[in-house]
Amino acid sequence: RDERIQAVIGAGVCRRLIELLRHRLPMVQKHALRTVGHIATGAALHWQYIINFGALPCLQMHLTSPEKDLSEEACWAISNMIA
């Protein structure tokens, strides 16, 4: 799994993923959150990349979202980082 996560990071998409967390469409946000959550399942080095690009403020924003799917995905991503 770590090789796949590294491939995503190596493709340089982390900055764009964080931008998509702020997209106006909740469905886009949800898919970006899911991808960030998958990256967060990797080693500390992997999730440090998404933190460095500003993921934490976005995740915090989604924790209080009225969209239940978004708050659940944000919670899942954070729990992956601390697991």
C-alpha positions as a LaTeX table, in Angstrom:
\begin{tabular}{lrrr}
\hline
Residue & $x$ (\AA) & $y$ (\AA) & $z$ (\AA) \\
\hline
Arg1 & 0.00 & 0.00 & 0.00 \\
Asp2 & 2.80 & 2.43 & 0.81 \\
Glu3 & 4.14 & 2.15 & $-2.74$ \\
Arg4 & 0.78 & 3.28 & $-4.13$ \\
Ile5 & 0.60 & 6.16 & $-1.69$ \\
Gln6 & 4.14 & 7.17 & $-2.61$ \\
Ala7 & 3.18 & 7.04 & $-6.30$ \\
Val8 & 0.32 & 9.47 & $-5.68$ \\
Ile9 & 2.59 & 11.79 & $-3.70$ \\
Gly10 & 5.32 & 11.43 & $-6.32$ \\
Ala11 & 2.86 & 12.49 & $-9.01$ \\
Gly12 & 2.68 & 15.87 & $-7.27$ \\
Val13 & $-1.05$ & 15.91 & $-6.65$ \\
Cys14 & $-1.08$ & 16.78 & $-2.93$ \\
Arg15 & $-1.37$ & 20.53 & $-3.48$ \\
Arg16 & $-4.29$ & 20.01 & $-5.87$ \\
Leu17 & $-6.01$ & 17.64 & $-3.45$ \\
Ile18 & $-5.92$ & 20.31 & $-0.76$ \\
Glu19 & $-7.35$ & 22.83 & $-3.22$ \\
Leu20 & $-10.16$ & 20.39 & $-4.02$ \\
Leu21 & $-11.02$ & 20.19 & $-0.32$ \\
Arg22 & $-12.23$ & 23.80 & $-0.75$ \\
His23 & $-14.12$ & 23.16 & $-4.00$ \\
Arg24 & $-17.65$ & 24.54 & $-4.15$ \\
Leu25 & $-19.21$ & 21.14 & $-4.90$ \\
Pro26 & $-19.58$ & 18.78 & $-1.93$ \\
Met27 & $-19.13$ & 15.71 & $-4.14$ \\
Val28 & $-15.70$ & 16.95 & $-5.26$ \\
Gln29 & $-14.81$ & 17.70 & $-1.64$ \\
Lys30 & $-15.91$ & 14.22 & $-0.60$ \\
His31 & $-13.68$ & 12.50 & $-3.16$ \\
Ala32 & $-10.74$ & 14.71 & $-2.23$ \\
Leu33 & $-11.33$ & 13.91 & 1.45 \\
Arg34 & $-11.42$ & 10.21 & 0.67 \\
Thr35 & $-8.11$ & 10.44 & $-1.19$ \\
Val36 & $-6.51$ & 12.44 & 1.63 \\
Gly37 & $-7.81$ & 9.80 & 4.04 \\
His38 & $-6.14$ & 7.06 & 2.01 \\
Ile39 & $-2.85$ & 8.95 & 1.97 \\
Ala40 & $-3.20$ & 9.32 & 5.74 \\
Thr41 & $-3.19$ & 5.52 & 6.09 \\
Gly42 & 0.45 & 5.50 & 5.04 \\
Ala43 & 3.58 & 6.14 & 7.01 \\
Ala44 & 4.06 & 9.40 & 8.92 \\
Leu45 & 6.17 & 10.68 & 6.03 \\
His46 & 3.19 & 10.27 & 3.70 \\
Trp47 & 0.62 & 12.13 & 5.73 \\
Gln48 & 3.20 & 14.80 & 6.56 \\
Tyr49 & 3.06 & 15.78 & 2.88 \\
Ile50 & $-0.64$ & 16.57 & 3.04 \\
Ile51 & $-0.20$ & 18.39 & 6.33 \\
Asn52 & 2.57 & 20.49 & 4.78 \\
Phe53 & 0.21 & 21.54 & 1.99 \\
Gly54 & $-2.41$ & 22.76 & 4.48 \\
Ala55 & $-4.71$ & 19.80 & 5.00 \\
Leu56 & $-5.39$ & 20.35 & 8.71 \\
Pro57 & $-7.37$ & 23.62 & 8.42 \\
Cys58 & $-9.43$ & 22.06 & 5.63 \\
Leu59 & $-10.08$ & 18.92 & 7.65 \\
Gln60 & $-11.09$ & 21.04 & 10.63 \\
Met61 & $-13.50$ & 22.99 & 8.41 \\
His62 & $-15.09$ & 19.75 & 7.21 \\
Leu63 & $-15.47$ & 18.36 & 10.73 \\
Thr64 & $-18.17$ & 20.96 & 11.35 \\
Ser65 & $-19.76$ & 20.68 & 7.91 \\
Pro66 & $-23.55$ & 20.33 & 7.77 \\
Glu67 & $-22.89$ & 17.65 & 5.14 \\
Lys68 & $-22.64$ & 14.46 & 7.19 \\
Asp69 & $-20.61$ & 12.65 & 4.51 \\
Leu70 & $-17.97$ & 15.38 & 4.57 \\
Ser71 & $-17.63$ & 15.44 & 8.35 \\
Glu72 & $-17.35$ & 11.65 & 8.45 \\
Glu73 & $-14.64$ & 11.62 & 5.77 \\
Ala74 & $-12.71$ & 14.36 & 7.59 \\
Cys75 & $-12.94$ & 12.44 & 10.86 \\
Trp76 & $-11.76$ & 9.27 & 9.11 \\
Ala77 & $-8.77$ & 11.07 & 7.58 \\
Ile78 & $-7.75$ & 12.54 & 10.94 \\
Ser79 & $-8.16$ & 9.21 & 12.69 \\
Asn80 & $-5.87$ & 7.61 & 10.08 \\
Met81 & $-3.17$ & 10.16 & 10.89 \\
Ile82 & $-3.25$ & 9.48 & 14.61 \\
Ala83 & $-3.66$ & 5.72 & 14.40 \\
\hline
\end{tabular}
